[in-house]
């Protein structure tokens, strides 16, 4: 077995953490359950899409093309979110299999990795040895610790891909129905007011859950939307 | 505060990384993944029915509803077909998938969707059943201990993984625990049960200096052992390695239907190519167009698609599996029915399989012309043994049930001999002893001791177990035997007469004990005094000549169970190693059901053959007319799906008990 220098050990640890974080980054930037996050982001994208369609299509055909386009959008978002969820789950399953193989076949190396991790946390000497012995005594415990400490992966924290897809579908459905109905009853003002209200609601909720400043979040999010919509509007004018 | 337990990954790995038990998903989320393939195929079937209903009213909507079917069912089938193609494997899966997509290309999307839905439903049903079987098995105990309590030099005790314990280290085994590693006793005395390791009926007394193999059950006292073999080299590990090798050398049980399916699929695909290329040469037909040879060849391919084979045959196996499960017989797959049909011989382990591994009192014989009442002797013996968990003690207490037991005083456990105490009978204290006759070697005359020895030898030659009880100067010989399970004799007769299966016994116990049992249940061929490797050797040799089923319960049976054509284990009394190594588990230890099981396997085989014959008849009868243009494609497919329904109903006959 090749003896690793301290630098090599640290490098391996960093790579493992980056791998873990790459898998988990989408879902651990906030403090939301995944399906909430997907609902919020999909709802925002749908508002943006409806806004762009509203700008592009003349008012006589907006409803028709709006509805037709959104059929495709709902299928896209539902399938894509589910597909990405399954892809991530596959990667996680592959990681756990690899880690299990390592524990079965390279136990001394796993011990050294654990020692490095807990040494970095401040443990040393006989205390470190005793702690490592306890972890190494139970394969299930060892596997869990390697996933959590080495990879930064938390167990039982992901939603099923179908649930994610369903959240996306729900977000598109609610947003579309709300905005199009507002347009149907109140024409342009309806869609502007309902769009702003819905965007503010979901942005505010998201900011509150993640304990960020609500006003800042609203302004930034609103600013991005205004930027996109007005850019589209002025480009339309240029082209036409 | 409740201590958090580490997550248990065993079920997840045992299931083959099933997402419904994924450790990454939240516990609520996992429900979304349960039986997913079955749910999606049933949803697709619903869409197909709706699409078909709408076809006459709103054709465009009808086509819209077909899209998700091709997406949900078609994509997995396409991926699987391309993987098969990459491995140059032509089978029914490829035939079905190519038929489904070709139907779409030639403008018959309904037929294609129907093929996909039926195909997926059959696969999903099989997957659902096999997942259920796997998870039921996972709930049993772990195969062997993975940790042990190590006594450090300073006397402290730490739990350590077996893989890290070295030779020379001291481990602790408490009462009721399985000995984790091979070792020599350095402290303590206890009875250890080796019935699952060697088949020996009675526990053996182990004391300082004795070796104990890993896997033995420590019954009463606490033992300290010095490890003599590391985990990977322990008795238990070597047995488990034997099981792995036995599994690898066992011929794969390929479902004969899939063998037939491969030939069928290859034939149909070749014929399709032949028709497409040769029809214009023999008949005045163009290659292209709706009357062209290519179109006709494709309709032939679609009409010849074996829906009946892919749906009705798995349903036959599934029906049989369900009926067996209702009777407490768990099979690890439908192919095992085929394997059972190949078996012309059956090997039984003795202790725990043919017998209940529970002793029952046979007789109480007074010795040396004593006049002491037998009834009083029994009550006194029961009083002496009432706190022991030894099988002999349990048998005595069971015999003395409902009898008032006298009080005892000054109870002493005589290491290596038995137990002694003063029994209070009619206000008198009487000294009593229960155990081995060797205790009296110095106390009796040579003549009397020789008589005692002779009596013990006679009983052991008959296959009985004996124990000496002495109260004051009155000697009694208690004899015991293992109880044969109910209806075993009748089952053996049925196997011989009805199924022409030759039974024999493979046991680690001594020959006289095995002969006694064999005589009682009419099994003449007996192999006794066998170690696990001996059982494996016999099963390997015999199963080369003819299919062999092996029935067992202990760890010592596990390699033979893994190697046999069909391994059958006892679910309640059986060790987890044996259960894991076997193909069939008798959940309630009802061994007398074996005759019924062989019957069921034969019936399943008959029904599968009927289904195939009928399906082939239908395919032949309708696909040739479709090829020559006498029958429209849609009619050919409908008739052939009707045939599928009939064979499906035929499969349901297997539900009949």
PDB file of C-alpha atoms in Angstrom, chain B residues 327-329 346-356 483-495 503-505 517 521 523 549-553 561 568-573 584-598:
ATOM      1  CA  UNK B 327     -48.730 -21.659   2.147  1.00  0.00           C
ATOM      2  CA  UNK B 328     -45.610 -20.280   3.769  1.00  0.00           C
ATOM      3  CA  UNK B 329     -43.217 -21.438   1.048  1.00  0.00           C
ATOM      4  CA  UNK B 346     -33.644 -35.411  -2.304  1.00  0.00           C
ATOM      5  CA  UNK B 347     -31.186 -35.138   0.605  1.00  0.00           C
ATOM      6  CA  UNK B 348     -32.353 -34.310   4.097  1.00  0.00           C
ATOM      7  CA  UNK B 349     -30.346 -33.034   7.021  1.00  0.00           C
ATOM      8  CA  UNK B 350     -31.466 -34.787  10.222  1.00  0.00           C
ATOM      9  CA  UNK B 351     -31.417 -32.580  13.297  1.00  0.00           C
ATOM     10  CA  UNK B 352     -33.677 -29.580  12.921  1.00  0.00           C
ATOM     11  CA  UNK B 353     -34.913 -30.644   9.479  1.00  0.00           C
ATOM     12  CA  UNK B 354     -36.444 -34.112   9.774  1.00  0.00           C
ATOM     13  CA  UNK B 355     -36.596 -33.674  13.541  1.00  0.00           C
ATOM     14  CA  UNK B 356     -37.584 -30.697  15.661  1.00  0.00           C
ATOM     15  CA  UNK B 483     -38.948 -35.819  17.824  1.00  0.00           C
ATOM     16  CA  UNK B 484     -39.574 -36.365  14.166  1.00  0.00           C
ATOM     17  CA  UNK B 485     -41.659 -33.618  12.584  1.00  0.00           C
ATOM     18  CA  UNK B 486     -45.309 -34.455  11.951  1.00  0.00           C
ATOM     19  CA  UNK B 487     -46.317 -36.237   8.689  1.00  0.00           C
ATOM     20  CA  UNK B 488     -42.714 -36.691   7.575  1.00  0.00           C
ATOM     21  CA  UNK B 489     -43.152 -40.417   6.985  1.00  0.00           C
ATOM     22  CA  UNK B 490     -46.193 -39.840   4.767  1.00  0.00           C
ATOM     23  CA  UNK B 491     -44.310 -37.124   2.873  1.00  0.00           C
ATOM     24  CA  UNK B 492     -41.377 -39.489   2.237  1.00  0.00           C
ATOM     25  CA  UNK B 493     -43.785 -42.132   0.906  1.00  0.00           C
ATOM     26  CA  UNK B 494     -45.412 -39.630  -1.431  1.00  0.00           C
ATOM     27  CA  UNK B 495     -42.059 -38.461  -2.738  1.00  0.00           C
ATOM     28  CA  UNK B 503     -34.638 -39.664  -0.450  1.00  0.00           C
ATOM     29  CA  UNK B 504     -31.559 -39.972   1.725  1.00  0.00           C
ATOM     30  CA  UNK B 505     -30.156 -38.468   4.907  1.00  0.00           C
ATOM     31  CA  UNK B 517     -34.542 -41.705  12.508  1.00  0.00           C
ATOM     32  CA  UNK B 521     -39.443 -42.631   8.317  1.00  0.00           C
ATOM     33  CA  UNK B 523     -35.235 -43.767   4.461  1.00  0.00           C
ATOM     34  CA  UNK B 549     -32.816 -31.143  -3.875  1.00  0.00           C
ATOM     35  CA  UNK B 550     -31.261 -30.617  -0.459  1.00  0.00           C
ATOM     36  CA  UNK B 551     -33.225 -29.756   2.665  1.00  0.00           C
ATOM     37  CA  UNK B 552     -31.358 -28.352   5.656  1.00  0.00           C
ATOM     38  CA  UNK B 553     -31.321 -25.789   8.415  1.00  0.00           C
ATOM     39  CA  UNK B 561     -27.714 -26.107   0.012  1.00  0.00           C
ATOM     40  CA  UNK B 568     -34.559 -25.826   0.632  1.00  0.00           C
ATOM     41  CA  UNK B 569     -34.130 -24.419   4.123  1.00  0.00           C
ATOM     42  CA  UNK B 570     -36.234 -24.215   7.255  1.00  0.00           C
ATOM     43  CA  UNK B 571     -37.334 -20.655   7.852  1.00  0.00           C
ATOM     44  CA  UNK B 572     -38.029 -20.686  11.595  1.00  0.00           C
ATOM     45  CA  UNK B 573     -35.378 -22.945  13.030  1.00  0.00           C
ATOM     46  CA  UNK B 584     -36.671 -22.158  -1.233  1.00  0.00           C
ATOM     47  CA  UNK B 585     -37.550 -21.335   2.355  1.00  0.00           C
ATOM     48  CA  UNK B 586     -40.204 -23.164   4.348  1.00  0.00           C
ATOM     49  CA  UNK B 587     -41.261 -20.239   6.490  1.00  0.00           C
ATOM     50  CA  UNK B 588     -43.180 -22.340   9.034  1.00  0.00           C
ATOM     51  CA  UNK B 589     -40.792 -25.332   8.910  1.00  0.00           C
ATOM     52  CA  UNK B 590     -43.612 -27.444   7.437  1.00  0.00           C
ATOM     53  CA  UNK B 591     -41.423 -29.995   5.719  1.00  0.00           C
ATOM     54  CA  UNK B 592     -44.442 -32.195   4.975  1.00  0.00           C
ATOM     55  CA  UNK B 593     -45.409 -29.672   2.262  1.00  0.00           C
ATOM     56  CA  UNK B 594     -42.566 -30.841   0.034  1.00  0.00           C
ATOM     57  CA  UNK B 595     -44.742 -33.343  -1.811  1.00  0.00           C
ATOM     58  CA  UNK B 596     -47.276 -30.621  -2.548  1.00  0.00           C
ATOM     59  CA  UNK B 597     -44.435 -28.370  -3.742  1.00  0.00           C
ATOM     60  CA  UNK B 598     -43.154 -30.942  -6.217  1.00  0.00           C
TER      61      UNK B 598
END
